[in-house]
């Protein structure tokens, strides 16, 4: 027959392929597989007829149209990639600027740290010099204060009574007559410039009487009275009192620090004596030894078997507590 029907087309094996197969492109963009594009092109291409065959002109037009579509597709993808690349380039430039700024900041901080470290070293040196100057000046002031008190005697334990407080000069003369009359017999000048209680205000909560400070006109007489007070117990109308050298408070504290060692040395028969300014002297193995610091004496005692372990002030304090 002239009008022939088209033969049933055989199934295209390429249509059984999975249409979901894709290729990952730059930055996650997906495009169809090249093989699928070719398959689509063949499927969409005009089919030749049995009567007149395929037209070459129609096939060329189809290929031209598909080429334009693919070019447009890739141009679109290229523009997208260019925009993303430009954005990434901008972010990179910004990160580079921030990185350079941070490096400059770090260098500045390091320079500041070096400057501060140098300033700290200078301040430490200045502080050390100031501490040395303060220590020197403190010792100098203490020495001047002790020299200003060299004609003074401190009387401890004198009763706190109105008849005594109003006549301290006369009471001191009575103490000298009772305890060392030989000074008066030798014609010594026992007169005092002034005598007063210290502190000036009586503390009602304190049961012990305030000390009496007496300034003598003659330093020689003062020394004689002090030497007699070292030898024996002084009394006032039968009541025991103590007469010692009047020293600055810091020097008195240094002397008090020797008390425990002084008592132990006296028990051991070392003939201890505390002299100005807070120095301990002992008689040991036929020699006189002098110590300005407790640490020096303790080191000395540790090296002597006869004294080792007998002057541990911390252990003695622990036993008392």
PDB file of C-alpha atoms in Angstrom:
ATOM      1  CA  UNK A   1       0.000   0.000   0.000  1.00  0.00           C
ATOM      2  CA  UNK A   2       1.078   3.536  -0.659  1.00  0.00           C
ATOM      3  CA  UNK A   3       0.043   4.673   2.819  1.00  0.00           C
ATOM      4  CA  UNK A   4       2.235   2.571   4.993  1.00  0.00           C
ATOM      5  CA  UNK A   5       2.124   2.778   8.706  1.00  0.00           C
ATOM      6  CA  UNK A   6       5.275   3.370  10.617  1.00  0.00           C
ATOM      7  CA  UNK A   7       6.827   0.274  11.993  1.00  0.00           C
ATOM      8  CA  UNK A   8       6.750  -0.003  15.689  1.00  0.00           C
ATOM      9  CA  UNK A   9       9.934   1.532  17.001  1.00  0.00           C
ATOM     10  CA  UNK A  10      12.207  -0.785  18.935  1.00  0.00           C
ATOM     11  CA  UNK A  11      12.747   0.233  22.476  1.00  0.00           C
ATOM     12  CA  UNK A  12      15.794   2.442  22.883  1.00  0.00           C
ATOM     13  CA  UNK A  13      18.117   0.737  25.332  1.00  0.00           C
ATOM     14  CA  UNK A  14      19.548   4.134  26.335  1.00  0.00           C
ATOM     15  CA  UNK A  15      16.189   5.168  27.769  1.00  0.00           C
ATOM     16  CA  UNK A  16      16.631   2.574  30.509  1.00  0.00           C
ATOM     17  CA  UNK A  17      19.507   4.519  31.889  1.00  0.00           C
ATOM     18  CA  UNK A  18      18.956   6.331  35.167  1.00  0.00           C
ATOM     19  CA  UNK A  19      17.979   9.881  34.386  1.00  0.00           C
ATOM     20  CA  UNK A  20      19.198  11.011  37.792  1.00  0.00           C
ATOM     21  CA  UNK A  21      22.911  10.500  37.021  1.00  0.00           C
ATOM     22  CA  UNK A  22      24.604  13.946  37.294  1.00  0.00           C
ATOM     23  CA  UNK A  23      28.105  15.437  37.488  1.00  0.00           C
ATOM     24  CA  UNK A  24      29.131  17.725  40.317  1.00  0.00           C
ATOM     25  CA  UNK A  25      30.411  21.011  39.000  1.00  0.00           C
ATOM     26  CA  UNK A  26      32.204  23.916  40.558  1.00  0.00           C
ATOM     27  CA  UNK A  27      30.703  25.032  43.958  1.00  0.00           C
ATOM     28  CA  UNK A  28      27.977  22.418  43.954  1.00  0.00           C
ATOM     29  CA  UNK A  29      26.301  23.281  40.607  1.00  0.00           C
ATOM     30  CA  UNK A  30      24.931  20.145  38.896  1.00  0.00           C
ATOM     31  CA  UNK A  31      24.579  19.544  35.164  1.00  0.00           C
ATOM     32  CA  UNK A  32      23.250  16.604  33.189  1.00  0.00           C
ATOM     33  CA  UNK A  33      25.572  13.895  32.010  1.00  0.00           C
ATOM     34  CA  UNK A  34      26.956  14.455  28.528  1.00  0.00           C
ATOM     35  CA  UNK A  35      25.692  11.069  27.436  1.00  0.00           C
ATOM     36  CA  UNK A  36      22.148  11.949  28.537  1.00  0.00           C
ATOM     37  CA  UNK A  37      22.318  15.202  26.590  1.00  0.00           C
ATOM     38  CA  UNK A  38      23.335  13.249  23.470  1.00  0.00           C
ATOM     39  CA  UNK A  39      20.515  10.748  24.116  1.00  0.00           C
ATOM     40  CA  UNK A  40      18.003  13.559  24.436  1.00  0.00           C
ATOM     41  CA  UNK A  41      19.319  15.065  21.240  1.00  0.00           C
ATOM     42  CA  UNK A  42      18.879  11.775  19.373  1.00  0.00           C
ATOM     43  CA  UNK A  43      15.403  11.261  20.801  1.00  0.00           C
ATOM     44  CA  UNK A  44      14.295  14.785  19.962  1.00  0.00           C
ATOM     45  CA  UNK A  45      15.870  14.661  16.509  1.00  0.00           C
ATOM     46  CA  UNK A  46      13.356  14.335  13.648  1.00  0.00           C
ATOM     47  CA  UNK A  47      12.768  10.725  12.721  1.00  0.00           C
ATOM     48  CA  UNK A  48      13.246   9.687   9.075  1.00  0.00           C
ATOM     49  CA  UNK A  49      10.183   8.458   7.306  1.00  0.00           C
ATOM     50  CA  UNK A  50       9.997   5.349   5.180  1.00  0.00           C
ATOM     51  CA  UNK A  51       8.885   7.276   2.148  1.00  0.00           C
ATOM     52  CA  UNK A  52      11.208  10.143   1.753  1.00  0.00           C
ATOM     53  CA  UNK A  53      14.029   9.531   4.352  1.00  0.00           C
ATOM     54  CA  UNK A  54      15.682  12.125   6.604  1.00  0.00           C
ATOM     55  CA  UNK A  55      16.215  15.719   5.520  1.00  0.00           C
ATOM     56  CA  UNK A  56      19.841  16.875   5.961  1.00  0.00           C
ATOM     57  CA  UNK A  57      18.779  20.505   6.386  1.00  0.00           C
ATOM     58  CA  UNK A  58      16.446  19.716   9.293  1.00  0.00           C
ATOM     59  CA  UNK A  59      19.160  17.771  11.131  1.00  0.00           C
ATOM     60  CA  UNK A  60      21.669  20.593  10.830  1.00  0.00           C
ATOM     61  CA  UNK A  61      19.174  23.074  12.202  1.00  0.00           C
ATOM     62  CA  UNK A  62      18.540  20.840  15.167  1.00  0.00           C
ATOM     63  CA  UNK A  63      22.252  20.490  15.892  1.00  0.00           C
ATOM     64  CA  UNK A  64      22.638  24.259  15.640  1.00  0.00           C
ATOM     65  CA  UNK A  65      19.777  24.800  18.084  1.00  0.00           C
ATOM     66  CA  UNK A  66      21.225  22.310  20.589  1.00  0.00           C
ATOM     67  CA  UNK A  67      24.660  23.898  20.292  1.00  0.00           C
ATOM     68  CA  UNK A  68      23.196  27.294  21.113  1.00  0.00           C
ATOM     69  CA  UNK A  69      21.383  25.883  24.135  1.00  0.00           C
ATOM     70  CA  UNK A  70      24.561  24.266  25.422  1.00  0.00           C
ATOM     71  CA  UNK A  71      26.542  27.451  24.865  1.00  0.00           C
ATOM     72  CA  UNK A  72      23.895  29.455  26.719  1.00  0.00           C
ATOM     73  CA  UNK A  73      23.905  26.910  29.534  1.00  0.00           C
ATOM     74  CA  UNK A  74      27.676  27.019  29.945  1.00  0.00           C
ATOM     75  CA  UNK A  75      27.734  30.812  29.682  1.00  0.00           C
ATOM     76  CA  UNK A  76      25.228  30.986  32.518  1.00  0.00           C
ATOM     77  CA  UNK A  77      27.306  28.577  34.592  1.00  0.00           C
ATOM     78  CA  UNK A  78      30.458  30.535  33.768  1.00  0.00           C
ATOM     79  CA  UNK A  79      28.874  33.775  34.940  1.00  0.00           C
ATOM     80  CA  UNK A  80      27.786  32.114  38.177  1.00  0.00           C
ATOM     81  CA  UNK A  81      31.319  30.794  38.739  1.00  0.00           C
ATOM     82  CA  UNK A  82      32.821  34.185  37.967  1.00  0.00           C
ATOM     83  CA  UNK A  83      30.502  35.864  40.523  1.00  0.00           C
ATOM     84  CA  UNK A  84      31.385  33.284  43.151  1.00  0.00           C
ATOM     85  CA  UNK A  85      35.073  33.595  42.361  1.00  0.00           C
ATOM     86  CA  UNK A  86      34.829  37.389  42.610  1.00  0.00           C
ATOM     87  CA  UNK A  87      33.073  37.065  45.966  1.00  0.00           C
ATOM     88  CA  UNK A  88      35.712  34.632  47.238  1.00  0.00           C
ATOM     89  CA  UNK A  89      38.476  36.920  45.982  1.00  0.00           C
ATOM     90  CA  UNK A  90      36.872  39.804  47.896  1.00  0.00           C
ATOM     91  CA  UNK A  91      36.652  37.692  51.062  1.00  0.00           C
ATOM     92  CA  UNK A  92      40.260  36.644  50.624  1.00  0.00           C
ATOM     93  CA  UNK A  93      41.357  40.259  50.240  1.00  0.00           C
ATOM     94  CA  UNK A  94      39.400  41.236  53.336  1.00  0.00           C
ATOM     95  CA  UNK A  95      40.924  38.359  55.307  1.00  0.00           C
ATOM     96  CA  UNK A  96      44.387  39.373  54.112  1.00  0.00           C
ATOM     97  CA  UNK A  97      43.788  42.950  55.269  1.00  0.00           C
ATOM     98  CA  UNK A  98      42.538  41.754  58.652  1.00  0.00           C
ATOM     99  CA  UNK A  99      45.527  39.432  58.918  1.00  0.00           C
ATOM    100  CA  UNK A 100      47.944  42.283  58.204  1.00  0.00           C
ATOM    101  CA  UNK A 101      46.132  44.475  60.746  1.00  0.00           C
ATOM    102  CA  UNK A 102      46.362  41.741  63.370  1.00  0.00           C
ATOM    103  CA  UNK A 103      50.072  41.245  62.671  1.00  0.00           C
ATOM    104  CA  UNK A 104      50.666  44.976  63.059  1.00  0.00           C
ATOM    105  CA  UNK A 105      48.679  44.944  66.304  1.00  0.00           C
ATOM    106  CA  UNK A 106      50.662  41.973  67.617  1.00  0.00           C
ATOM    107  CA  UNK A 107      53.947  43.719  66.788  1.00  0.00           C
ATOM    108  CA  UNK A 108      52.712  46.835  68.562  1.00  0.00           C
ATOM    109  CA  UNK A 109      51.706  44.832  71.635  1.00  0.00           C
ATOM    110  CA  UNK A 110      55.063  43.053  71.672  1.00  0.00           C
ATOM    111  CA  UNK A 111      56.846  46.404  71.460  1.00  0.00           C
ATOM    112  CA  UNK A 112      54.673  47.728  74.287  1.00  0.00           C
ATOM    113  CA  UNK A 113      55.445  44.641  76.381  1.00  0.00           C
ATOM    114  CA  UNK A 114      59.171  45.143  75.860  1.00  0.00           C
ATOM    115  CA  UNK A 115      58.892  48.787  76.827  1.00  0.00           C
ATOM    116  CA  UNK A 116      56.843  47.929  79.917  1.00  0.00           C
ATOM    117  CA  UNK A 117      59.294  45.191  80.862  1.00  0.00           C
ATOM    118  CA  UNK A 118      62.181  47.636  80.650  1.00  0.00           C
ATOM    119  CA  UNK A 119      60.216  50.158  82.699  1.00  0.00           C
ATOM    120  CA  UNK A 120      59.422  47.452  85.260  1.00  0.00           C
ATOM    121  CA  UNK A 121      63.120  46.585  85.547  1.00  0.00           C
ATOM    122  CA  UNK A 122      63.937  50.255  86.091  1.00  0.00           C
ATOM    123  CA  UNK A 123      61.178  50.578  88.674  1.00  0.00           C
ATOM    124  CA  UNK A 124      62.434  47.463  90.472  1.00  0.00           C
ATOM    125  CA  UNK A 125      65.928  48.906  90.564  1.00  0.00           C
ATOM    126  CA  UNK A 126      64.595  52.243  91.816  1.00  0.00           C
ATOM    127  CA  UNK A 127      62.471  50.456  94.424  1.00  0.00           C
ATOM    128  CA  UNK A 128      65.484  48.502  95.609  1.00  0.00           C
ATOM    129  CA  UNK A 129      67.499  51.702  95.916  1.00  0.00           C
ATOM    130  CA  UNK A 130      64.654  53.364  97.803  1.00  0.00           C
ATOM    131  CA  UNK A 131      64.403  50.406 100.178  1.00  0.00           C
ATOM    132  CA  UNK A 132      68.132  50.579 100.815  1.00  0.00           C
ATOM    133  CA  UNK A 133      67.899  54.332 101.419  1.00  0.00           C
ATOM    134  CA  UNK A 134      64.906  53.873 103.746  1.00  0.00           C
ATOM    135  CA  UNK A 135      66.767  51.186 105.683  1.00  0.00           C
ATOM    136  CA  UNK A 136      69.843  53.400 105.944  1.00  0.00           C
ATOM    137  CA  UNK A 137      67.799  56.425 107.038  1.00  0.00           C
ATOM    138  CA  UNK A 138      65.807  54.323 109.523  1.00  0.00           C
ATOM    139  CA  UNK A 139      68.997  53.014 111.091  1.00  0.00           C
ATOM    140  CA  UNK A 140      70.395  56.540 111.110  1.00  0.00           C
ATOM    141  CA  UNK A 141      67.316  57.965 112.837  1.00  0.00           C
ATOM    142  CA  UNK A 142      67.351  55.101 115.359  1.00  0.00           C
ATOM    143  CA  UNK A 143      71.012  55.747 116.079  1.00  0.00           C
ATOM    144  CA  UNK A 144      70.384  59.479 116.534  1.00  0.00           C
ATOM    145  CA  UNK A 145      67.427  58.748 118.820  1.00  0.00           C
ATOM    146  CA  UNK A 146      69.538  56.378 120.929  1.00  0.00           C
ATOM    147  CA  UNK A 147      72.306  58.968 121.131  1.00  0.00           C
ATOM    148  CA  UNK A 148      69.760  61.533 122.284  1.00  0.00           C
ATOM    149  CA  UNK A 149      68.735  59.087 125.049  1.00  0.00           C
ATOM    150  CA  UNK A 150      72.265  58.222 126.197  1.00  0.00           C
ATOM    151  CA  UNK A 151      71.870  60.268 129.407  1.00  0.00           C
ATOM    152  CA  UNK A 152      68.518  58.627 130.226  1.00  0.00           C
ATOM    153  CA  UNK A 153      67.615  55.749 132.505  1.00  0.00           C
ATOM    154  CA  UNK A 154      64.368  53.797 132.413  1.00  0.00           C
ATOM    155  CA  UNK A 155      62.923  52.793 135.785  1.00  0.00           C
ATOM    156  CA  UNK A 156      60.498  49.859 135.605  1.00  0.00           C
ATOM    157  CA  UNK A 157      58.101  48.787 138.356  1.00  0.00           C
ATOM    158  CA  UNK A 158      57.897  52.049 140.293  1.00  0.00           C
ATOM    159  CA  UNK A 159      54.384  52.125 141.857  1.00  0.00           C
ATOM    160  CA  UNK A 160      51.739  54.286 140.237  1.00  0.00           C
ATOM    161  CA  UNK A 161      50.860  56.617 143.136  1.00  0.00           C
ATOM    162  CA  UNK A 162      50.070  60.377 143.186  1.00  0.00           C
ATOM    163  CA  UNK A 163      52.713  61.107 145.850  1.00  0.00           C
ATOM    164  CA  UNK A 164      55.321  59.428 143.628  1.00  0.00           C
ATOM    165  CA  UNK A 165      54.212  60.929 140.316  1.00  0.00           C
ATOM    166  CA  UNK A 166      54.335  64.504 141.669  1.00  0.00           C
ATOM    167  CA  UNK A 167      57.832  64.085 143.153  1.00  0.00           C
ATOM    168  CA  UNK A 168      59.716  61.900 140.653  1.00  0.00           C
ATOM    169  CA  UNK A 169      62.973  63.869 141.009  1.00  0.00           C
ATOM    170  CA  UNK A 170      63.015  63.304 144.770  1.00  0.00           C
ATOM    171  CA  UNK A 171      62.042  59.642 144.351  1.00  0.00           C
ATOM    172  CA  UNK A 172      65.010  59.076 142.000  1.00  0.00           C
ATOM    173  CA  UNK A 173      67.381  60.579 144.543  1.00  0.00           C
ATOM    174  CA  UNK A 174      65.925  58.262 147.183  1.00  0.00           C
ATOM    175  CA  UNK A 175      66.508  55.271 144.870  1.00  0.00           C
ATOM    176  CA  UNK A 176      70.169  56.273 144.442  1.00  0.00           C
ATOM    177  CA  UNK A 177      70.631  56.679 148.235  1.00  0.00           C
ATOM    178  CA  UNK A 178      69.047  53.289 148.904  1.00  0.00           C
ATOM    179  CA  UNK A 179      70.867  51.253 146.253  1.00  0.00           C
ATOM    180  CA  UNK A 180      74.194  52.960 145.439  1.00  0.00           C
ATOM    181  CA  UNK A 181      75.091  55.490 148.163  1.00  0.00           C
ATOM    182  CA  UNK A 182      78.766  55.282 147.200  1.00  0.00           C
ATOM    183  CA  UNK A 183      78.039  57.485 144.174  1.00  0.00           C
ATOM    184  CA  UNK A 184      76.862  60.231 146.499  1.00  0.00           C
ATOM    185  CA  UNK A 185      79.862  59.666 148.769  1.00  0.00           C
ATOM    186  CA  UNK A 186      82.200  60.143 145.793  1.00  0.00           C
ATOM    187  CA  UNK A 187      80.554  63.499 145.065  1.00  0.00           C
ATOM    188  CA  UNK A 188      78.853  62.409 141.852  1.00  0.00           C
ATOM    189  CA  UNK A 189      76.335  64.717 140.213  1.00  0.00           C
ATOM    190  CA  UNK A 190      73.043  62.831 140.555  1.00  0.00           C
ATOM    191  CA  UNK A 191      70.835  65.747 139.554  1.00  0.00           C
ATOM    192  CA  UNK A 192      68.278  65.169 136.797  1.00  0.00           C
ATOM    193  CA  UNK A 193      67.076  67.602 134.148  1.00  0.00           C
ATOM    194  CA  UNK A 194      63.638  66.001 134.031  1.00  0.00           C
ATOM    195  CA  UNK A 195      61.726  62.841 134.879  1.00  0.00           C
ATOM    196  CA  UNK A 196      58.368  61.709 133.550  1.00  0.00           C
ATOM    197  CA  UNK A 197      56.094  58.723 133.072  1.00  0.00           C
ATOM    198  CA  UNK A 198      55.704  57.109 129.675  1.00  0.00           C
ATOM    199  CA  UNK A 199      53.227  57.035 128.089  1.00  0.00           C
ATOM    200  CA  UNK A 200      51.909  60.349 129.358  1.00  0.00           C
ATOM    201  CA  UNK A 201      48.300  59.067 129.631  1.00  0.00           C
ATOM    202  CA  UNK A 202      47.461  56.302 132.084  1.00  0.00           C
ATOM    203  CA  UNK A 203      45.662  53.309 130.594  1.00  0.00           C
ATOM    204  CA  UNK A 204      43.110  52.094 133.206  1.00  0.00           C
ATOM    205  CA  UNK A 205      43.022  48.612 131.609  1.00  0.00           C
ATOM    206  CA  UNK A 206      46.764  48.149 132.185  1.00  0.00           C
ATOM    207  CA  UNK A 207      47.596  46.798 135.630  1.00  0.00           C
ATOM    208  CA  UNK A 208      51.374  47.310 135.520  1.00  0.00           C
ATOM    209  CA  UNK A 209      52.727  50.786 136.339  1.00  0.00           C
ATOM    210  CA  UNK A 210      54.092  53.017 133.604  1.00  0.00           C
ATOM    211  CA  UNK A 211      57.851  53.315 133.162  1.00  0.00           C
ATOM    212  CA  UNK A 212      59.725  56.365 134.392  1.00  0.00           C
ATOM    213  CA  UNK A 213      62.283  58.090 132.160  1.00  0.00           C
ATOM    214  CA  UNK A 214      64.916  60.149 133.963  1.00  0.00           C
ATOM    215  CA  UNK A 215      67.434  62.350 132.148  1.00  0.00           C
ATOM    216  CA  UNK A 216      70.620  62.912 134.179  1.00  0.00           C
ATOM    217  CA  UNK A 217      72.858  65.943 133.884  1.00  0.00           C
ATOM    218  CA  UNK A 218      75.971  63.770 134.046  1.00  0.00           C
ATOM    219  CA  UNK A 219      76.402  60.855 131.671  1.00  0.00           C
ATOM    220  CA  UNK A 220      79.138  59.436 133.907  1.00  0.00           C
ATOM    221  CA  UNK A 221      76.771  59.279 136.875  1.00  0.00           C
ATOM    222  CA  UNK A 222      74.157  57.623 134.681  1.00  0.00           C
ATOM    223  CA  UNK A 223      76.664  54.937 133.632  1.00  0.00           C
ATOM    224  CA  UNK A 224      77.660  54.251 137.230  1.00  0.00           C
ATOM    225  CA  UNK A 225      74.036  53.785 138.275  1.00  0.00           C
ATOM    226  CA  UNK A 226      73.432  51.487 135.293  1.00  0.00           C
ATOM    227  CA  UNK A 227      76.470  49.337 136.143  1.00  0.00           C
ATOM    228  CA  UNK A 228      75.259  48.942 139.723  1.00  0.00           C
ATOM    229  CA  UNK A 229      71.777  48.007 138.463  1.00  0.00           C
ATOM    230  CA  UNK A 230      73.301  45.249 136.314  1.00  0.00           C
ATOM    231  CA  UNK A 231      75.130  43.796 139.300  1.00  0.00           C
ATOM    232  CA  UNK A 232      72.216  43.599 141.732  1.00  0.00           C
ATOM    233  CA  UNK A 233      68.467  44.020 142.188  1.00  0.00           C
ATOM    234  CA  UNK A 234      67.415  47.622 142.880  1.00  0.00           C
ATOM    235  CA  UNK A 235      64.646  48.429 145.341  1.00  0.00           C
ATOM    236  CA  UNK A 236      62.515  51.372 146.353  1.00  0.00           C
ATOM    237  CA  UNK A 237      61.397  51.244 149.982  1.00  0.00           C
ATOM    238  CA  UNK A 238      61.764  47.479 149.854  1.00  0.00           C
ATOM    239  CA  UNK A 239      59.825  47.016 146.570  1.00  0.00           C
ATOM    240  CA  UNK A 240      61.835  45.495 143.671  1.00  0.00           C
ATOM    241  CA  UNK A 241      62.355  47.709 140.644  1.00  0.00           C
ATOM    242  CA  UNK A 242      64.448  47.521 137.475  1.00  0.00           C
ATOM    243  CA  UNK A 243      66.767  50.210 136.098  1.00  0.00           C
ATOM    244  CA  UNK A 244      67.822  49.866 132.458  1.00  0.00           C
ATOM    245  CA  UNK A 245      69.183  51.954 129.604  1.00  0.00           C
ATOM    246  CA  UNK A 246      66.539  54.045 127.831  1.00  0.00           C
ATOM    247  CA  UNK A 247      66.585  53.153 124.140  1.00  0.00           C
ATOM    248  CA  UNK A 248      64.461  53.745 121.017  1.00  0.00           C
ATOM    249  CA  UNK A 249      61.446  51.480 120.625  1.00  0.00           C
ATOM    250  CA  UNK A 250      62.960  49.638 117.643  1.00  0.00           C
ATOM    251  CA  UNK A 251      66.131  48.958 119.605  1.00  0.00           C
ATOM    252  CA  UNK A 252      64.085  47.770 122.597  1.00  0.00           C
ATOM    253  CA  UNK A 253      62.244  45.349 120.320  1.00  0.00           C
ATOM    254  CA  UNK A 254      65.589  44.025 119.073  1.00  0.00           C
ATOM    255  CA  UNK A 255      66.706  43.571 122.665  1.00  0.00           C
ATOM    256  CA  UNK A 256      63.445  41.789 123.572  1.00  0.00           C
ATOM    257  CA  UNK A 257      64.077  39.333 120.732  1.00  0.00           C
ATOM    258  CA  UNK A 258      67.181  38.171 122.636  1.00  0.00           C
ATOM    259  CA  UNK A 259      65.257  37.483 125.885  1.00  0.00           C
ATOM    260  CA  UNK A 260      64.795  33.732 125.434  1.00  0.00           C
ATOM    261  CA  UNK A 261      68.384  33.245 124.282  1.00  0.00           C
ATOM    262  CA  UNK A 262      69.610  35.535 127.065  1.00  0.00           C
ATOM    263  CA  UNK A 263      67.848  33.500 129.792  1.00  0.00           C
ATOM    264  CA  UNK A 264      69.114  30.186 128.401  1.00  0.00           C
ATOM    265  CA  UNK A 265      72.657  31.526 128.082  1.00  0.00           C
ATOM    266  CA  UNK A 266      72.506  32.662 131.707  1.00  0.00           C
ATOM    267  CA  UNK A 267      71.388  29.154 132.769  1.00  0.00           C
ATOM    268  CA  UNK A 268      74.368  27.690 130.919  1.00  0.00           C
ATOM    269  CA  UNK A 269      76.752  30.114 132.636  1.00  0.00           C
ATOM    270  CA  UNK A 270      77.769  31.942 129.450  1.00  0.00           C
ATOM    271  CA  UNK A 271      77.623  35.366 131.160  1.00  0.00           C
ATOM    272  CA  UNK A 272      75.372  36.934 128.511  1.00  0.00           C
ATOM    273  CA  UNK A 273      75.022  40.675 128.118  1.00  0.00           C
ATOM    274  CA  UNK A 274      72.943  42.782 125.763  1.00  0.00           C
ATOM    275  CA  UNK A 275      74.683  45.970 124.723  1.00  0.00           C
ATOM    276  CA  UNK A 276      73.783  48.826 122.431  1.00  0.00           C
ATOM    277  CA  UNK A 277      72.315  48.534 119.866  1.00  0.00           C
ATOM    278  CA  UNK A 278      70.702  45.156 120.574  1.00  0.00           C
ATOM    279  CA  UNK A 279      73.954  43.184 120.461  1.00  0.00           C
ATOM    280  CA  UNK A 280      74.458  40.001 122.492  1.00  0.00           C
ATOM    281  CA  UNK A 281      77.828  39.084 123.990  1.00  0.00           C
ATOM    282  CA  UNK A 282      78.672  35.770 125.712  1.00  0.00           C
ATOM    283  CA  UNK A 283      81.736  34.271 127.337  1.00  0.00           C
ATOM    284  CA  UNK A 284      82.437  30.844 125.823  1.00  0.00           C
ATOM    285  CA  UNK A 285      85.606  28.698 125.847  1.00  0.00           C
ATOM    286  CA  UNK A 286      87.723  31.504 127.262  1.00  0.00           C
ATOM    287  CA  UNK A 287      86.646  34.055 124.624  1.00  0.00           C
ATOM    288  CA  UNK A 288      84.066  36.834 124.330  1.00  0.00           C
ATOM    289  CA  UNK A 289      81.745  36.366 121.368  1.00  0.00           C
ATOM    290  CA  UNK A 290      79.461  39.142 120.024  1.00  0.00           C
ATOM    291  CA  UNK A 291      76.399  38.715 117.786  1.00  0.00           C
ATOM    292  CA  UNK A 292      74.345  41.414 116.083  1.00  0.00           C
ATOM    293  CA  UNK A 293      71.606  39.061 114.793  1.00  0.00           C
ATOM    294  CA  UNK A 294      69.787  36.096 116.280  1.00  0.00           C
ATOM    295  CA  UNK A 295      70.433  34.117 113.083  1.00  0.00           C
ATOM    296  CA  UNK A 296      74.198  34.568 113.537  1.00  0.00           C
ATOM    297  CA  UNK A 297      74.020  33.277 117.103  1.00  0.00           C
ATOM    298  CA  UNK A 298      71.884  30.266 116.135  1.00  0.00           C
ATOM    299  CA  UNK A 299      74.342  29.358 113.375  1.00  0.00           C
ATOM    300  CA  UNK A 300      77.173  29.669 115.910  1.00  0.00           C
ATOM    301  CA  UNK A 301      75.345  27.424 118.398  1.00  0.00           C
ATOM    302  CA  UNK A 302      74.631  24.724 115.786  1.00  0.00           C
ATOM    303  CA  UNK A 303      78.356  24.346 115.065  1.00  0.00           C
ATOM    304  CA  UNK A 304      79.197  23.816 118.755  1.00  0.00           C
ATOM    305  CA  UNK A 305      78.239  20.413 120.225  1.00  0.00           C
ATOM    306  CA  UNK A 306      77.987  21.956 123.718  1.00  0.00           C
ATOM    307  CA  UNK A 307      75.316  24.431 122.502  1.00  0.00           C
ATOM    308  CA  UNK A 308      73.630  22.574 119.636  1.00  0.00           C
ATOM    309  CA  UNK A 309      69.888  22.175 120.130  1.00  0.00           C
ATOM    310  CA  UNK A 310      69.725  24.290 123.281  1.00  0.00           C
ATOM    311  CA  UNK A 311      68.788  27.596 121.644  1.00  0.00           C
ATOM    312  CA  UNK A 312      65.967  26.579 119.307  1.00  0.00           C
ATOM    313  CA  UNK A 313      63.626  29.525 119.959  1.00  0.00           C
ATOM    314  CA  UNK A 314      60.756  28.019 117.913  1.00  0.00           C
ATOM    315  CA  UNK A 315      60.729  24.808 119.970  1.00  0.00           C
ATOM    316  CA  UNK A 316      60.857  26.767 123.203  1.00  0.00           C
ATOM    317  CA  UNK A 317      57.911  28.934 122.136  1.00  0.00           C
ATOM    318  CA  UNK A 318      55.941  25.815 121.132  1.00  0.00           C
ATOM    319  CA  UNK A 319      56.514  24.278 124.562  1.00  0.00           C
ATOM    320  CA  UNK A 320      55.226  27.399 126.278  1.00  0.00           C
ATOM    321  CA  UNK A 321      52.103  27.536 124.165  1.00  0.00           C
TER     322      UNK A 321
END
